[in-house]
Tab-separated table of C-alpha atoms in Angstrom:
chain	number	residue	atom	x	y	z
A	1	MET	CA	77.244	59.848	79.614
A	2	PRO	CA	77.693	61.853	76.385
A	3	ALA	CA	74.671	62.265	74.138
A	4	LEU	CA	74.445	59.844	71.251
A	5	SER	CA	75.325	61.372	67.896
A	6	GLN	CA	72.650	61.633	65.232
A	7	ARG	CA	74.598	59.126	63.134
A	8	VAL	CA	74.557	56.544	65.929
A	9	ILE	CA	70.855	57.136	66.570
A	10	LYS	CA	70.153	56.685	62.875
A	11	ARG	CA	72.114	53.428	62.781
A	12	LEU	CA	70.310	52.106	65.832
A	13	GLY	CA	66.981	52.978	64.253
A	14	LEU	CA	67.932	51.207	61.022
A	15	TYR	CA	69.102	48.147	62.944
A	16	SER	CA	65.783	48.060	64.792
A	17	LYS	CA	63.839	48.278	61.530
A	18	ARG	CA	65.862	45.419	60.040
A	19	LEU	CA	64.916	43.273	63.032
A	20	GLN	CA	61.277	44.262	62.519
A	21	TRP	CA	61.491	43.231	58.863
A	22	ARG	CA	62.878	39.817	59.783
A	23	PHE	CA	60.112	39.335	62.325
A	24	ILE	CA	57.348	40.424	59.931
A	25	LYS	CA	58.534	38.159	57.121
A	26	SER	CA	58.430	35.179	59.505
A	27	TYR	CA	54.642	35.290	59.682
A	28	ARG	CA	53.358	37.481	56.820
A	29	LYS	CA	53.664	37.016	53.048
A	30	GLU	CA	53.018	40.656	52.244
A	31	ILE	CA	52.779	44.054	53.859
A	32	THR	CA	51.266	47.361	52.731
A	33	LEU	CA	53.385	50.474	53.233
A	34	THR	CA	52.684	54.185	52.876
A	35	THR	CA	55.813	55.443	51.111
A	36	LYS	CA	57.073	58.547	49.319
A	37	GLN	CA	56.135	56.729	46.092
A	38	GLY	CA	52.576	55.848	47.004
A	39	VAL	CA	50.746	53.171	48.965
A	40	LEU	CA	52.584	49.993	48.003
A	41	SER	CA	52.000	46.363	48.900
A	42	VAL	CA	55.200	44.297	48.771
A	43	ALA	CA	56.198	40.688	49.275
A	44	THR	CA	58.024	40.165	52.576
A	45	GLN	CA	60.294	37.603	50.903
A	46	ASP	CA	61.662	40.379	48.669
A	47	ASP	CA	64.783	41.519	50.482
A	48	GLU	CA	65.612	44.129	47.841
A	49	ILE	CA	62.739	46.433	46.778
A	50	GLY	CA	60.373	45.271	49.532
A	51	GLN	CA	62.874	45.592	52.355
A	52	ARG	CA	64.237	48.925	51.103
A	53	LEU	CA	60.752	50.399	50.983
A	54	PHE	CA	60.205	49.222	54.553
A	55	LEU	CA	63.543	50.582	55.777
A	56	PHE	CA	63.801	53.858	53.879
A	57	ASN	CA	60.241	54.635	52.732
A	58	GLU	CA	61.432	54.892	49.107
A	59	PHE	CA	63.291	52.991	46.396
A	60	GLN	CA	65.560	54.702	43.820
A	61	ARG	CA	63.513	57.871	44.123
A	62	ASP	CA	66.639	59.997	43.807
A	63	LEU	CA	67.431	58.258	40.492
A	64	SER	CA	64.004	59.013	39.045
A	65	GLN	CA	63.939	62.592	40.317
A	66	ASN	CA	67.444	63.347	39.042
A	67	ALA	CA	66.637	61.903	35.625
A	68	LEU	CA	63.310	63.718	35.271
A	69	ASN	CA	64.692	67.058	36.452
A	70	PHE	CA	67.662	66.813	34.117
A	71	LEU	CA	65.613	65.806	31.064
A	72	ARG	CA	63.141	68.631	31.681
A	73	GLU	CA	65.999	71.125	31.998
A	74	LYS	CA	67.138	69.942	28.567
A	75	ASN	CA	63.572	70.278	27.198
A	76	LEU	CA	63.511	66.560	26.431
A	77	LEU	CA	60.287	65.871	28.349
A	78	PRO	CA	56.847	67.477	28.283
A	79	ALA	CA	55.635	69.531	31.225
A	80	LYS	CA	54.623	67.743	34.422
A	81	GLY	CA	51.326	65.940	34.156
A	82	ALA	CA	51.571	65.294	30.408
A	83	GLY	CA	52.661	62.342	28.299
A	84	THR	CA	53.000	58.613	28.908
A	85	LEU	CA	55.723	56.800	30.834
A	86	LEU	CA	56.704	53.368	29.486
A	87	ASP	CA	58.084	51.214	32.321
A	88	ILE	CA	59.637	47.992	30.990
A	89	GLY	CA	60.325	45.649	33.885
A	90	ALA	CA	57.799	47.410	36.104
A	91	ASN	CA	58.030	44.966	39.030
A	92	ASN	CA	55.460	46.013	41.685
A	93	GLY	CA	55.215	49.496	40.171
A	94	VAL	CA	57.393	51.365	42.650
A	95	ILE	CA	59.135	53.582	40.056
A	96	SER	CA	56.219	54.257	37.729
A	97	ILE	CA	53.500	54.511	40.380
A	98	GLY	CA	55.773	56.913	42.225
A	99	MET	CA	56.000	59.082	39.114
A	100	LEU	CA	52.241	59.056	38.561
A	101	THR	CA	51.437	59.884	42.190
A	102	ASP	CA	53.899	62.796	41.859
A	103	ASN	CA	51.975	63.839	38.716
A	104	GLU	CA	55.086	63.555	36.544
A	105	PHE	CA	53.084	61.981	33.679
A	106	GLN	CA	49.454	61.623	32.694
A	107	ASN	CA	49.577	57.876	31.968
A	108	CYS	CA	51.826	54.855	32.286
A	109	ILE	CA	52.323	51.538	30.508
A	110	GLY	CA	53.937	48.956	32.776
A	111	ILE	CA	55.322	45.751	31.246
A	112	GLU	CA	56.174	42.919	33.668
A	113	PRO	CA	56.585	39.167	32.994
A	114	ASP	CA	56.327	37.682	36.496
A	115	GLY	CA	52.793	36.809	37.568
A	116	ASN	CA	53.496	37.420	41.252
A	117	ASN	CA	54.897	40.887	40.550
A	118	VAL	CA	51.957	41.613	38.228
A	119	GLY	CA	49.578	40.767	41.083
A	120	PHE	CA	51.262	43.325	43.322
A	121	LEU	CA	51.427	45.828	40.452
A	122	LYS	CA	47.682	45.625	39.797
A	123	LYS	CA	46.936	45.871	43.511
A	124	ASN	CA	49.179	48.924	43.852
A	125	VAL	CA	47.611	50.593	40.819
A	126	ALA	CA	44.159	50.126	42.372
A	127	GLN	CA	45.021	51.317	45.886
A	128	ASN	CA	46.646	54.458	44.466
A	129	LYS	CA	43.478	55.100	42.410
A	130	LEU	CA	45.357	54.977	39.106
A	131	ASP	CA	42.911	52.769	37.215
A	132	GLY	CA	42.442	54.242	33.760
A	133	ARG	CA	45.847	55.926	33.891
A	134	TYR	CA	48.019	52.816	34.307
A	135	HIS	CA	47.973	50.057	31.654
A	136	VAL	CA	49.465	46.743	32.871
A	137	VAL	CA	50.955	44.324	30.326
A	138	HIS	CA	51.728	40.813	31.618
A	139	ALA	CA	54.529	39.686	29.287
A	140	ALA	CA	58.271	39.839	28.683
A	141	ALA	CA	59.300	42.489	26.172
A	142	SER	CA	61.809	40.762	23.909
A	143	ASP	CA	62.782	40.303	20.254
A	144	ARG	CA	60.527	37.305	19.539
A	145	GLU	CA	57.019	35.951	19.944
A	146	GLY	CA	56.352	32.829	22.015
A	147	GLU	CA	57.224	31.453	25.433
A	148	VAL	CA	60.465	32.041	27.295
A	149	PHE	CA	61.718	30.980	30.703
A	150	LEU	CA	61.708	33.415	33.598
A	151	GLU	CA	64.344	32.370	36.128
A	152	LEU	CA	63.188	33.509	39.553
A	153	SER	CA	65.237	34.916	42.395
A	154	SER	CA	63.956	33.685	45.761
A	155	ASP	CA	64.847	36.851	47.701
A	156	ASN	CA	65.155	39.677	45.152
A	157	PHE	CA	61.966	40.015	43.106
A	158	GLY	CA	63.648	42.626	40.902
A	159	ASP	CA	66.275	40.100	39.787
A	160	HIS	CA	64.098	37.664	37.833
A	161	GLN	CA	65.862	36.978	34.538
A	162	VAL	CA	64.509	36.065	31.101
A	163	SER	CA	66.191	33.034	29.561
A	164	PHE	CA	65.618	31.329	26.223
A	165	ASP	CA	66.791	27.919	27.440
A	166	GLY	CA	66.197	28.023	31.217
A	167	SER	CA	69.859	27.287	31.876
A	168	ALA	CA	70.042	28.528	35.489
A	169	GLN	CA	69.311	25.197	37.150
A	170	SER	CA	69.751	26.649	40.644
A	171	ARG	CA	66.666	28.839	40.191
A	172	GLU	CA	62.993	28.058	40.051
A	173	ARG	CA	61.679	28.904	36.622
A	174	GLN	CA	58.369	29.505	34.907
A	175	LYS	CA	57.296	29.903	31.315
A	176	VAL	CA	55.942	33.333	30.379
A	177	ARG	CA	54.712	34.996	27.239
A	178	ALA	CA	57.283	36.981	25.277
A	179	ALA	CA	56.682	39.328	22.362
A	180	PRO	CA	58.566	42.086	20.550
A	181	LEU	CA	58.050	45.431	22.245
A	182	ASP	CA	56.436	46.896	19.117
A	183	THR	CA	53.903	44.045	19.154
A	184	LEU	CA	52.996	44.589	22.798
A	185	LEU	CA	52.478	48.303	22.215
A	186	SER	CA	50.289	47.636	19.166
A	187	GLU	CA	47.827	45.829	21.470
A	188	LEU	CA	47.265	48.909	23.667
A	189	PRO	CA	45.171	52.070	23.196
A	190	GLN	CA	47.124	53.999	20.576
A	191	GLU	CA	46.195	57.385	22.012
A	192	VAL	CA	48.261	56.370	25.067
A	193	VAL	CA	51.125	54.781	23.092
A	194	GLU	CA	51.466	57.814	20.809
A	195	LYS	CA	52.146	60.021	23.834
A	196	ILE	CA	55.074	57.973	25.213
A	197	ALA	CA	57.504	60.598	26.478
A	198	LEU	CA	60.003	58.522	28.493
A	199	ILE	CA	61.124	54.892	28.271
A	200	TRP	CA	62.376	53.315	31.519
A	201	ILE	CA	64.042	49.891	31.181
A	202	ASP	CA	65.240	47.531	33.913
A	203	VAL	CA	65.125	43.912	32.760
A	204	GLN	CA	68.230	42.346	34.293
A	205	GLY	CA	70.371	41.965	31.180
A	206	HIS	CA	67.589	41.423	28.622
A	207	GLU	CA	67.783	45.053	27.499
A	208	GLY	CA	69.475	44.255	24.188
A	209	TYR	CA	66.564	42.041	23.153
A	210	VAL	CA	64.108	44.775	24.132
A	211	PHE	CA	65.895	47.144	21.757
A	212	ALA	CA	65.931	44.511	19.006
A	213	GLY	CA	62.160	44.073	19.327
A	214	GLY	CA	61.307	47.777	19.440
A	215	LYS	CA	62.561	49.159	16.144
A	216	LYS	CA	59.453	51.283	15.556
A	217	LEU	CA	59.437	52.776	19.047
A	218	PHE	CA	63.166	53.360	19.360
A	219	SER	CA	63.345	54.987	15.921
A	220	SER	CA	61.731	57.989	17.592
A	221	SER	CA	63.748	60.454	19.673
A	222	ILE	CA	62.119	59.532	23.012
A	223	PRO	CA	64.688	59.668	25.852
A	224	ILE	CA	65.513	56.391	27.581
A	225	VAL	CA	66.685	55.508	31.087
A	226	THR	CA	68.141	52.006	31.224
A	227	GLU	CA	70.046	49.891	33.680
A	228	LEU	CA	73.421	48.787	32.356
A	229	SER	CA	74.981	45.627	33.796
A	230	PRO	CA	77.618	44.085	31.514
A	231	ALA	CA	77.658	40.779	33.422
A	232	SER	CA	73.871	40.456	33.114
A	233	ILE	CA	73.980	41.294	29.402
A	234	VAL	CA	76.507	38.529	28.724
A	235	ARG	CA	74.552	36.113	30.915
A	236	SER	CA	71.495	36.802	28.746
A	237	GLY	CA	73.345	35.399	25.729
A	238	MET	CA	74.194	38.699	23.998
A	239	SER	CA	77.713	40.034	23.566
A	240	ILE	CA	78.599	43.523	24.780
A	241	GLU	CA	79.543	44.394	21.197
A	242	ASN	CA	76.115	43.415	19.882
A	243	PHE	CA	74.372	45.165	22.767
A	244	CYS	CA	76.188	48.420	22.052
A	245	LYS	CA	75.402	48.120	18.333
A	246	GLN	CA	71.708	47.726	19.132
A	247	ILE	CA	71.672	51.005	21.052
A	248	ALA	CA	73.911	52.860	18.574
A	249	GLN	CA	71.255	52.347	15.889
A	250	TYR	CA	68.880	54.614	17.768
A	251	ARG	CA	70.700	57.055	20.047
A	252	ALA	CA	73.690	59.363	19.635
A	253	TYR	CA	74.649	59.948	23.277
A	254	PHE	CA	74.604	58.360	26.715
A	255	TRP	CA	74.687	60.292	29.970
A	256	VAL	CA	76.163	59.093	33.270
A	257	TRP	CA	75.499	60.583	36.717
A	258	ARG	CA	78.873	61.601	38.124
A	259	ARG	CA	80.052	62.676	41.563
A	260	CYS	CA	79.962	66.311	40.511
A	261	GLY	CA	76.189	66.052	40.959
A	262	THR	CA	74.990	66.046	37.371
A	263	TYR	CA	74.902	63.954	34.210
A	264	ILE	CA	77.906	63.993	31.871
A	265	ARG	CA	77.394	63.327	28.160
A	266	TYR	CA	79.431	60.850	26.091
A	267	PRO	CA	79.157	59.865	22.413
A	268	ILE	CA	77.444	56.509	21.975
A	269	ALA	CA	80.622	55.157	20.333
A	270	GLU	CA	82.199	55.209	23.816
A	271	LEU	CA	79.548	52.943	25.339
A	272	PRO	CA	81.781	49.819	25.031
A	273	VAL	CA	84.457	51.695	27.015
A	274	PHE	CA	81.965	52.467	29.780
A	275	CYS	CA	80.888	48.810	29.833
A	276	ALA	CA	84.546	47.873	30.259
A	277	GLU	CA	84.758	50.352	33.166
A	278	LEU	CA	81.882	48.593	34.917
A	279	GLY	CA	83.443	45.194	34.240
A	280	MET	CA	81.992	41.721	34.533
A	281	GLY	CA	81.395	41.680	38.277
A	282	GLU	CA	78.298	42.859	40.105
A	283	PHE	CA	78.756	46.513	39.135
A	284	PHE	CA	76.005	48.259	37.207
A	285	ASP	CA	74.783	51.777	36.514
A	286	ASP	CA	71.757	53.563	35.079
A	287	VAL	CA	72.339	55.677	31.984
A	288	LEU	CA	70.274	58.141	29.969
A	289	LEU	CA	70.137	57.688	26.177
A	290	THR	CA	69.337	60.640	23.927
A	291	ASN	CA	69.888	62.045	20.453
């Protein structure tokens, strides 16, 4: 019998781990994993971030490493170990805790609206011994002060979506505090806020409202990494045209990771064209925004 190829062995191993995940989630609500991004507790009902951490021992680590390496090559970030990371839509902390445990930044501000995710975030901060370096904000960064609806995904805890009217009747929803980003930052230690060196945004289509509520912050030249999903933006109640105008107020260029293995720069005026490329289906991408 010929020896199994490495590819087949890898597939068999992945299949076995998927079966393990299904078994674990049948009797446990959470599990703690030692990953490449720190010691992370995750909900077993989360079949996106939680399952990927279980299967692959990391989540979007290549995205964060590529972005940080590129921005440092362009002298757009301070040296490793300095500055503050602002993580908007922090979830359980996988991206930002991973960066702190890799000593990419000195401090982090993590903003997350979902109480369940915040519970995991605080737990993960503590078990990675990041107390004092990681500032957790339980709120939705938006363009207004008050309460909004958070429409919850039952199996993807990174796909909770802010809604002003709670229109997604198929989803469970909860009311959460919302505030303009500038307001939320004004409530934190200013010595940490003043050192923000990178803004990381992943809020499932609510990004345009984050920009609208962060005029003071975004008027600086701090580089931004943001998820871009045209369908989610429209679902949030904002047009693609308005979304692109919000960003064009603050940044001159966007960068897209291409198959050539690096980021390619485009003028911000071409952002609507890139949104049209992605279309209104389930396609999305992460882009860098700079001046």
